[in-house]
Tab-separated table of C-alpha atoms and ligand atoms in Angstrom:
chain	number	residue	atom	x	y	z
H	1	MET	CA	0.104	-0.009	-0.196
H	2	ALA	CA	1.387	3.402	-0.706
H	3	ALA	CA	2.499	5.377	2.396
H	4	ASN	CA	0.466	6.992	4.802
H	5	LYS	CA	-0.850	10.588	3.662
H	6	LYS	CA	0.654	13.477	6.201
H	7	LEU	CA	-1.892	15.569	7.850
H	8	LEU	CA	-1.003	18.358	10.024
H	9	VAL	CA	-3.980	19.427	12.442
H	10	LEU	CA	-3.875	23.167	13.443
H	11	ALA	CA	-6.693	23.631	15.532
H	12	GLY	CA	-6.165	27.254	16.623
H	13	ASP	CA	-8.466	29.305	18.929
H	14	GLY	CA	-12.033	29.995	20.166
H	15	ILE	CA	-14.540	27.069	18.646
H	16	GLY	CA	-11.481	25.582	16.373
H	17	PRO	CA	-10.441	22.965	18.985
H	18	GLU	CA	-14.021	21.811	19.482
H	19	VAL	CA	-15.121	21.085	15.763
H	20	MET	CA	-11.947	19.777	15.168
H	21	LYS	CA	-12.485	17.202	17.668
H	22	GLN	CA	-15.491	16.251	15.864
H	23	VAL	CA	-13.632	15.998	12.776
H	24	LEU	CA	-11.079	13.808	13.948
H	25	ARG	CA	-13.686	11.482	15.613
H	26	VAL	CA	-14.337	11.048	11.572
H	27	VAL	CA	-10.963	10.653	10.693
H	28	ASP	CA	-10.733	7.638	12.840
H	29	TRP	CA	-13.525	6.572	11.316
H	30	PHE	CA	-11.785	6.698	7.836
H	31	ALA	CA	-8.860	5.151	9.072
H	32	LYS	CA	-10.996	2.104	10.407
H	33	ARG	CA	-13.579	1.579	8.091
H	34	ARG	CA	-12.372	2.600	4.937
H	35	ALA	CA	-8.297	1.999	5.116
H	36	VAL	CA	-8.114	5.759	4.373
H	37	ARG	CA	-4.917	6.229	6.697
H	38	PHE	CA	-3.131	9.607	7.807
H	39	ASP	CA	-0.002	10.078	9.601
H	40	LEU	CA	-1.605	12.915	11.895
H	41	SER	CA	0.376	15.512	13.481
H	42	GLU	CA	-1.239	18.359	15.584
H	43	GLY	CA	0.028	21.804	16.062
H	44	LEU	CA	-0.595	25.275	17.592
H	45	VAL	CA	-1.426	28.275	15.654
H	46	GLY	CA	-2.756	31.645	16.152
H	47	GLY	CA	-3.585	32.578	20.020
H	48	ALA	CA	-2.875	29.213	21.053
H	49	ALA	CA	0.589	29.401	19.417
H	50	LEU	CA	1.012	33.045	20.836
H	51	ASP	CA	0.498	31.749	24.274
H	52	ALA	CA	3.239	28.923	24.028
H	53	HIS	CA	5.613	30.308	22.143
H	54	GLY	CA	5.110	34.339	22.063
H	55	THR	CA	4.330	34.055	17.882
H	56	PRO	CA	1.160	32.869	16.446
H	57	LEU	CA	3.193	30.676	13.983
H	58	THR	CA	6.616	29.222	14.738
H	59	ASP	CA	8.881	28.105	12.203
H	60	LYS	CA	8.657	24.865	13.497
H	61	THR	CA	5.070	24.412	12.847
H	62	LEU	CA	5.339	26.368	9.413
H	63	ALA	CA	7.762	23.346	8.285
H	64	ASP	CA	5.416	21.043	9.305
H	65	ALA	CA	3.054	22.498	7.031
H	66	ILE	CA	4.961	22.870	4.099
H	67	ALA	CA	6.205	19.229	4.582
H	68	ALA	CA	2.921	17.915	5.112
H	69	ASP	CA	0.387	16.521	2.413
H	70	ALA	CA	-2.511	18.548	3.887
H	71	VAL	CA	-3.046	21.065	6.669
H	72	LEU	CA	-6.843	20.834	8.207
H	73	PHE	CA	-7.102	24.534	9.863
H	74	GLY	CA	-9.326	25.172	12.437
H	75	SER	CA	-9.760	29.075	13.418
H	76	VAL	CA	-7.900	32.147	15.034
H	77	GLY	CA	-8.222	35.037	17.395
H	78	GLY	CA	-10.350	36.381	20.013
H	79	PRO	CA	-10.970	39.028	22.498
H	80	LYS	CA	-7.565	38.037	24.252
H	81	TRP	CA	-5.257	38.926	21.589
H	82	ASP	CA	-7.341	41.959	20.076
H	83	ASP	CA	-5.009	44.510	21.773
H	84	LEU	CA	-1.769	43.106	20.417
H	85	PRO	CA	0.290	44.964	17.730
H	86	PHE	CA	-0.515	44.076	14.120
H	87	GLU	CA	2.201	41.605	13.543
H	88	LYS	CA	1.940	39.690	16.676
H	89	LYS	CA	-2.025	39.202	16.145
H	90	PRO	CA	-3.043	35.494	16.042
H	91	GLU	CA	-4.742	36.119	12.244
H	92	ARG	CA	-0.710	36.690	11.176
H	93	GLY	CA	-0.473	33.179	11.782
H	94	LEU	CA	-3.077	31.941	9.337
H	95	LEU	CA	-1.817	34.965	6.692
H	96	ARG	CA	2.118	33.770	7.167
H	97	LEU	CA	1.119	30.322	6.174
H	98	ARG	CA	-0.692	31.237	3.118
H	99	LYS	CA	2.116	33.387	1.865
H	100	GLU	CA	4.825	31.057	2.804
H	101	MET	CA	2.876	28.292	1.420
H	102	ASP	CA	2.160	29.851	-1.782
H	103	LEU	CA	-1.742	29.097	-1.373
H	104	PHE	CA	-3.033	31.529	-4.065
H	105	ALA	CA	-6.128	29.515	-4.908
H	106	ASN	CA	-8.480	29.874	-2.296
H	107	LEU	CA	-11.854	27.712	-3.169
H	108	ARG	CA	-14.721	29.100	-1.336
H	109	PRO	CA	-17.806	27.090	-2.375
H	110	ALA	CA	-21.494	28.503	-1.259
H	111	ILE	CA	-24.014	25.562	-1.481
H	112	VAL	CA	-27.302	25.612	-0.150
H	113	PHE	CA	-28.397	22.040	1.366
H	114	GLU	CA	-32.154	21.201	0.542
H	115	ALA	CA	-32.768	20.815	4.213
H	116	LEU	CA	-31.385	24.438	5.014
H	117	ALA	CA	-33.193	26.302	1.956
H	118	ASP	CA	-35.394	28.187	4.953
H	119	ALA	CA	-32.601	29.126	6.837
H	120	SER	CA	-31.474	31.786	4.439
H	121	THR	CA	-32.368	35.342	5.020
H	122	LEU	CA	-33.048	35.201	1.558
H	123	LYS	CA	-36.515	33.864	-0.042
H	124	ARG	CA	-36.130	30.133	-0.385
H	125	GLU	CA	-36.935	30.529	-4.480
H	126	VAL	CA	-33.518	33.087	-4.580
H	127	VAL	CA	-31.565	30.235	-2.697
H	128	ALA	CA	-32.873	26.551	-3.262
H	129	GLY	CA	-30.233	24.755	-5.272
H	130	LEU	CA	-27.505	26.954	-5.494
H	131	ASP	CA	-24.339	25.906	-5.992
H	132	ILE	CA	-21.738	28.398	-6.722
H	133	LEU	CA	-17.976	28.739	-6.035
H	134	ILE	CA	-15.921	31.977	-5.335
H	135	LEU	CA	-12.063	31.394	-5.916
H	136	ARG	CA	-10.345	33.963	-4.345
H	137	GLU	CA	-6.779	35.146	-4.979
H	138	LEU	CA	-5.039	34.662	-1.692
H	139	THR	CA	-1.379	35.586	-1.768
H	140	GLY	CA	-1.378	38.987	-3.089
H	141	GLY	CA	-3.140	42.367	-3.738
H	142	VAL	CA	-3.937	44.757	-0.847
H	143	TYR	CA	-3.567	41.860	1.716
H	144	PHE	CA	0.745	42.036	1.054
H	145	GLY	CA	1.181	45.131	-0.814
H	146	GLU	CA	4.197	47.060	-0.104
H	147	PRO	CA	4.325	49.900	0.904
H	148	ARG	CA	2.407	49.484	3.739
H	149	GLY	CA	2.295	50.906	7.186
H	150	ILE	CA	1.259	53.869	9.419
H	151	GLU	CA	3.473	57.109	9.564
H	152	THR	CA	3.334	59.856	11.929
H	153	LEU	CA	3.518	63.267	9.619
H	154	PRO	CA	5.824	66.522	10.912
H	155	ASN	CA	2.362	68.261	11.776
H	156	GLY	CA	1.453	65.133	14.335
H	157	THR	CA	-1.378	63.847	12.231
H	158	LYS	CA	-0.715	60.397	10.979
H	159	ARG	CA	-0.635	58.686	7.230
H	160	ALA	CA	-1.985	55.276	6.390
H	161	VAL	CA	-0.994	53.337	3.241
H	162	ASP	CA	-1.903	49.684	2.052
H	163	THR	CA	-0.758	48.784	-1.878
H	164	GLN	CA	-3.112	46.833	-3.826
H	165	VAL	CA	-0.759	45.292	-6.458
H	166	TYR	CA	-0.949	42.503	-8.900
H	167	THR	CA	1.151	41.077	-11.490
H	168	THR	CA	0.492	39.421	-14.791
H	169	PRO	CA	1.661	35.927	-13.753
H	170	GLU	CA	-0.643	36.207	-10.415
H	171	ILE	CA	-3.721	36.998	-12.459
H	172	GLU	CA	-3.122	34.252	-14.829
H	173	ARG	CA	-2.570	31.556	-12.546
H	174	VAL	CA	-5.497	31.941	-10.626
H	175	ALA	CA	-7.567	32.706	-13.684
H	176	ARG	CA	-6.229	29.190	-14.794
H	177	VAL	CA	-7.707	27.362	-11.954
H	178	GLY	CA	-11.200	29.315	-12.290
H	179	PHE	CA	-11.347	28.487	-15.952
H	180	GLU	CA	-10.292	24.565	-15.093
H	181	LEU	CA	-12.939	24.526	-12.187
H	182	ALA	CA	-15.204	25.882	-14.589
H	183	GLN	CA	-14.900	23.612	-17.279
H	184	LYS	CA	-15.794	20.826	-14.699
H	185	ARG	CA	-18.686	22.525	-13.628
H	186	ARG	CA	-21.407	24.353	-15.901
H	187	ASN	CA	-18.594	25.922	-17.737
H	188	LYS	CA	-19.311	29.698	-16.794
H	189	LEU	CA	-16.673	31.831	-15.259
H	190	THR	CA	-17.468	35.295	-14.001
H	191	SER	CA	-14.226	37.640	-13.502
H	192	VAL	CA	-14.698	40.346	-10.890
H	193	GLU	CA	-12.773	43.698	-10.377
H	194	LYS	CA	-13.231	47.373	-10.409
H	195	ALA	CA	-11.338	48.380	-14.025
H	196	ASN	CA	-13.638	51.230	-13.913
H	197	VAL	CA	-11.488	52.973	-10.931
H	198	MET	CA	-8.643	50.609	-10.388
H	199	HIS	CA	-4.924	49.822	-12.786
H	200	THR	CA	-4.969	46.427	-10.740
H	201	GLY	CA	-8.520	45.975	-12.233
H	202	VAL	CA	-7.763	46.823	-15.752
H	203	LEU	CA	-4.463	44.497	-15.875
H	204	TRP	CA	-6.727	41.730	-14.190
H	205	ARG	CA	-9.233	42.117	-17.118
H	206	GLU	CA	-6.786	42.243	-19.895
H	207	THR	CA	-5.382	39.127	-18.668
H	208	VAL	CA	-8.412	37.318	-18.243
H	209	THR	CA	-9.710	38.111	-21.517
H	210	LYS	CA	-6.601	37.332	-23.185
H	211	LEU	CA	-5.930	33.739	-21.118
H	212	HIS	CA	-9.887	33.135	-22.098
H	213	ALA	CA	-8.923	33.345	-26.007
H	214	LYS	CA	-5.717	31.536	-25.776
H	215	GLU	CA	-6.733	28.784	-23.987
H	216	PHE	CA	-10.318	28.524	-22.711
H	217	SER	CA	-12.426	30.207	-25.396
H	218	LYS	CA	-14.844	27.497	-24.757
H	219	VAL	CA	-15.714	28.458	-21.361
H	220	GLU	CA	-18.188	31.167	-20.714
H	221	LEU	CA	-16.594	34.108	-19.543
H	222	GLY	CA	-18.328	37.459	-18.284
H	223	HIS	CA	-16.439	40.482	-16.592
H	224	MET	CA	-18.284	42.369	-13.801
H	225	TYR	CA	-17.612	45.211	-11.118
H	226	ALA	CA	-17.171	44.210	-7.981
H	227	ASP	CA	-19.743	46.445	-6.400
H	228	ASN	CA	-22.486	45.137	-9.143
H	229	CYS	CA	-21.014	41.824	-8.205
H	230	ALA	CA	-22.055	41.918	-4.424
H	231	MET	CA	-25.224	43.181	-5.540
H	232	GLN	CA	-26.072	40.149	-8.248
H	233	LEU	CA	-24.881	37.629	-5.402
H	234	VAL	CA	-27.910	39.042	-3.174
H	235	ARG	CA	-30.022	39.449	-6.311
H	236	ASN	CA	-29.782	36.626	-8.089
H	237	PRO	CA	-27.121	34.494	-7.395
H	238	LYS	CA	-28.119	31.440	-9.728
H	239	GLN	CA	-26.602	33.278	-12.428
H	240	PHE	CA	-23.008	32.452	-11.403
H	241	ASP	CA	-21.178	28.997	-11.296
H	242	VAL	CA	-17.486	30.274	-10.868
H	243	ILE	CA	-16.697	33.645	-9.787
H	244	VAL	CA	-12.597	34.540	-9.819
H	245	THR	CA	-11.708	37.843	-8.037
H	246	ASP	CA	-8.995	39.231	-6.063
H	247	ASN	CA	-7.695	39.074	-2.194
H	248	LEU	CA	-10.069	41.764	-0.800
H	249	PHE	CA	-12.939	41.645	-3.327
H	250	GLY	CA	-12.711	37.410	-2.556
H	251	ASP	CA	-12.431	38.541	1.029
H	252	MET	CA	-16.224	40.200	1.078
H	253	LEU	CA	-17.745	38.630	-1.589
H	254	SER	CA	-17.023	35.099	-0.021
H	255	ASP	CA	-18.911	36.359	3.217
H	256	CYS	CA	-21.974	37.570	1.383
H	257	ALA	CA	-22.391	34.319	-0.453
H	258	ALA	CA	-21.835	32.429	2.689
H	259	MET	CA	-24.574	33.713	3.915
H	260	LEU	CA	-27.012	33.096	1.095
H	261	THR	CA	-26.531	29.733	2.251
H	262	GLY	CA	-28.045	30.363	5.748
H	263	SER	CA	-24.817	29.929	8.157
H	264	LEU	CA	-21.442	30.419	8.064
H	265	GLY	CA	-21.202	27.196	10.090
H	266	MET	CA	-21.512	25.102	7.219
H	267	LEU	CA	-19.175	26.713	4.834
H	268	PRO	CA	-15.684	24.756	4.160
H	269	SER	CA	-12.667	26.403	2.113
H	270	ALA	CA	-9.922	24.768	0.471
H	271	SER	CA	-6.437	27.080	-0.195
H	272	LEU	CA	-4.008	25.388	-2.792
H	273	GLY	CA	-0.544	26.041	-4.283
H	274	ALA	CA	0.563	25.451	-7.677
H	275	VAL	CA	1.139	22.028	-8.672
H	276	ASP	CA	4.923	20.867	-8.532
H	277	PRO	CA	5.544	19.188	-12.162
H	278	LYS	CA	7.921	16.990	-10.541
H	279	THR	CA	5.792	15.117	-7.726
H	280	GLY	CA	2.319	16.182	-8.878
H	281	LYS	CA	1.510	17.157	-5.204
H	282	ARG	CA	0.347	20.658	-4.067
H	283	HIS	CA	0.481	22.841	-0.840
H	284	ALA	CA	-3.071	22.777	0.546
H	285	LEU	CA	-4.824	23.935	3.512
H	286	TYR	CA	-8.535	23.369	4.238
H	287	GLU	CA	-10.361	25.694	6.606
H	288	PRO	CA	-14.039	26.587	7.390
H	289	VAL	CA	-15.226	29.980	6.313
H	290	HIS	CA	-16.276	30.490	9.581
H	291	GLY	CA	-13.827	32.155	12.280
H	292	SER	CA	-13.205	31.275	15.870
H	293	ALA	CA	-16.495	32.475	17.334
H	294	PRO	CA	-14.754	33.636	20.762
H	295	ASP	CA	-18.615	34.307	22.034
H	296	ILE	CA	-19.719	30.580	21.893
H	297	ALA	CA	-16.327	28.764	22.234
H	298	GLY	CA	-16.171	26.048	24.873
H	299	LYS	CA	-19.939	25.785	25.250
H	300	ASP	CA	-20.324	22.588	22.670
H	301	ILE	CA	-22.783	24.307	20.559
H	302	ALA	CA	-20.697	25.117	17.466
H	303	ASN	CA	-21.548	23.603	14.343
H	304	PRO	CA	-18.773	21.526	13.271
H	305	LEU	CA	-20.082	20.829	9.870
H	306	ALA	CA	-18.233	23.375	7.956
H	307	GLU	CA	-14.598	21.880	9.470
H	308	LEU	CA	-16.281	18.371	8.693
H	309	LEU	CA	-16.658	19.674	4.970
H	310	SER	CA	-13.361	21.101	4.891
H	311	PHE	CA	-12.052	17.860	5.535
H	312	ALA	CA	-14.215	15.963	2.714
H	313	MET	CA	-12.740	18.635	0.150
H	314	LEU	CA	-9.281	17.617	1.722
H	315	LEU	CA	-10.036	14.254	0.491
H	316	ARG	CA	-11.382	15.386	-2.871
H	317	TYR	CA	-8.704	18.023	-3.748
H	318	SER	CA	-5.463	16.642	-2.112
H	319	PHE	CA	-5.997	13.087	-2.306
H	320	ASP	CA	-8.653	12.628	-5.312
H	321	LEU	CA	-10.779	10.369	-3.227
H	322	ALA	CA	-13.947	11.499	-4.328
H	323	ASP	CA	-16.106	8.666	-3.281
H	324	ASP	CA	-15.336	9.303	0.267
H	325	ALA	CA	-15.713	12.976	0.286
H	326	ASP	CA	-18.993	12.230	-1.302
H	327	LEU	CA	-19.923	9.576	1.672
H	328	ILE	CA	-19.112	12.468	4.326
H	329	GLU	CA	-21.374	14.869	1.917
H	330	ASN	CA	-24.031	12.629	2.025
H	331	ALA	CA	-23.889	11.810	5.688
H	332	VAL	CA	-24.296	15.363	6.128
H	333	LYS	CA	-27.145	15.877	3.723
H	334	THR	CA	-29.187	13.064	5.680
H	335	VAL	CA	-28.288	14.032	9.037
H	336	LEU	CA	-29.827	17.710	8.452
H	337	ALA	CA	-32.525	16.221	6.543
H	338	GLY	CA	-33.456	13.972	9.509
H	339	GLY	CA	-33.910	17.640	11.501
H	340	MET	CA	-30.838	17.630	13.641
H	341	ARG	CA	-29.560	21.639	13.783
H	342	THR	CA	-26.909	23.269	15.714
H	343	SER	CA	-28.002	26.471	17.147
H	344	ASP	CA	-26.955	28.777	14.276
H	345	ILE	CA	-28.953	26.646	11.912
H	346	MET	CA	-31.957	26.102	14.009
H	347	GLN	CA	-35.352	25.993	12.712
H	348	ALA	CA	-38.547	25.796	13.926
H	349	GLY	CA	-39.596	22.455	14.386
H	350	SER	CA	-35.981	20.848	14.517
H	351	ALA	CA	-33.936	19.134	17.435
H	352	ARG	CA	-31.188	21.558	18.678
H	353	VAL	CA	-28.083	19.363	18.865
H	354	SER	CA	-24.574	20.248	20.473
H	355	THR	CA	-21.357	20.075	18.343
H	356	THR	CA	-20.814	16.407	20.318
H	357	THR	CA	-24.378	15.273	19.190
H	358	MET	CA	-23.914	16.543	15.772
H	359	GLY	CA	-20.474	14.465	15.967
H	360	ASP	CA	-22.481	11.484	16.816
H	361	ALA	CA	-25.132	11.428	14.424
H	362	VAL	CA	-22.548	11.904	11.470
H	363	LEU	CA	-20.829	8.872	12.855
H	364	ARG	CA	-23.946	6.954	13.064
H	365	GLN	CA	-25.019	8.024	9.830
H	366	LEU	CA	-21.927	6.827	8.026
H	367	ASP	CA	-21.894	3.523	10.127
H	368	LYS	CA	-24.976	3.328	8.216
H	369	MET	CA	-23.933	3.785	4.788
H	370	ALA	CA	-20.874	1.846	4.715
H	371	ALA	CA	-23.031	-1.164	6.110
Z	12	IPM	C1	-11.164	35.296	5.959
Z	12	IPM	C2	-10.723	35.893	6.925
Z	12	IPM	C3	-9.325	36.335	6.776
Z	12	IPM	C4	-9.032	37.331	5.745
Z	12	IPM	C5	-8.761	37.189	8.399
Z	12	IPM	C6	-8.754	36.076	9.624
Z	12	IPM	C7	-7.558	37.206	8.331
Z	12	IPM	O1	-11.496	37.055	7.180
Z	12	IPM	O2	-10.073	34.292	5.632
Z	12	IPM	O3	-11.678	35.182	5.150
Z	12	IPM	O4	-9.369	38.325	6.010
Z	12	IPM	O5	-8.517	36.688	4.908
Z	13	MG	MG1	-13.056	37.060	5.530
């Protein structure tokens, strides 16, 4: 049998550890029942790493992440660390992982499960059956552009600078992933920027258009300004298939898309690097879209499904285990259809359950499906 797959688990802060605990039960289930085995190691990130080592990500943990076949990430941050200087904040741990692992392609699916179509704040007919994918550029743009910083001017006032910057290769590589993903779905890509006011937007549009003509002319390509895209996402989200956009617009539009589905507690994401032509491998990190939710941490009420669906994405994208990923996704659908809900997706007539009970239910369903 092939060597075990190296999996690094970074649960982080807030609800991260408690949702991860449920997912690790499922990882264990896969080892026992499906012979999908991992060499599993765990590390600290975010506030947890700060408390233990004085930095949100140690060099050792970063090296482990780079050496792993995949990283399963929880969430970082909390009020305890809010007043720290920028460079020490828990979030820096995550940003450093993204940057140093060169995880430029961030896939954020927004899927409405039939059982949850009424949990959205939007009308059922607008969101029922929704299945779109936001592809966010993750290692460039204003998140990392130089110069950046705050300076004090001679007159005592301050001046802050962030820089939005993109190069042709940076745009091209993420656009290529976008076209390839669209080809496997409904063959439609919407490229989103603000070419009406930003130079990066002009270059973005030009680069995507050229790549389309050269390599992907059979994919239906549209361009949209980011503000209009935000509006279209709540007006008629089903017009989209894959949306490709920059780091900052992707951050905002993916939160917007997430809420169409009724709960941030349901949404997974994958952050992928380039495929190494020699080994065929790519760096990859999987994380729920939700944050550390410090207000509900430690109460066993958080929804573990986004973390679990992140693990399903990990099986699908890092290990080509589509059947196993399907198994998890179908188990989740069945459990939801049976009426179990954590607080975040609670509906009248459903049964409110704890994080642990949701984990139990998924495991029971997996047992049934594998029997
Ligand atoms: C996200 C988050 C992060 C981001 C934060 C935690 C740094 O909002 O993954 O969407 O802004 O990218
Ligand atoms: Mg965000």
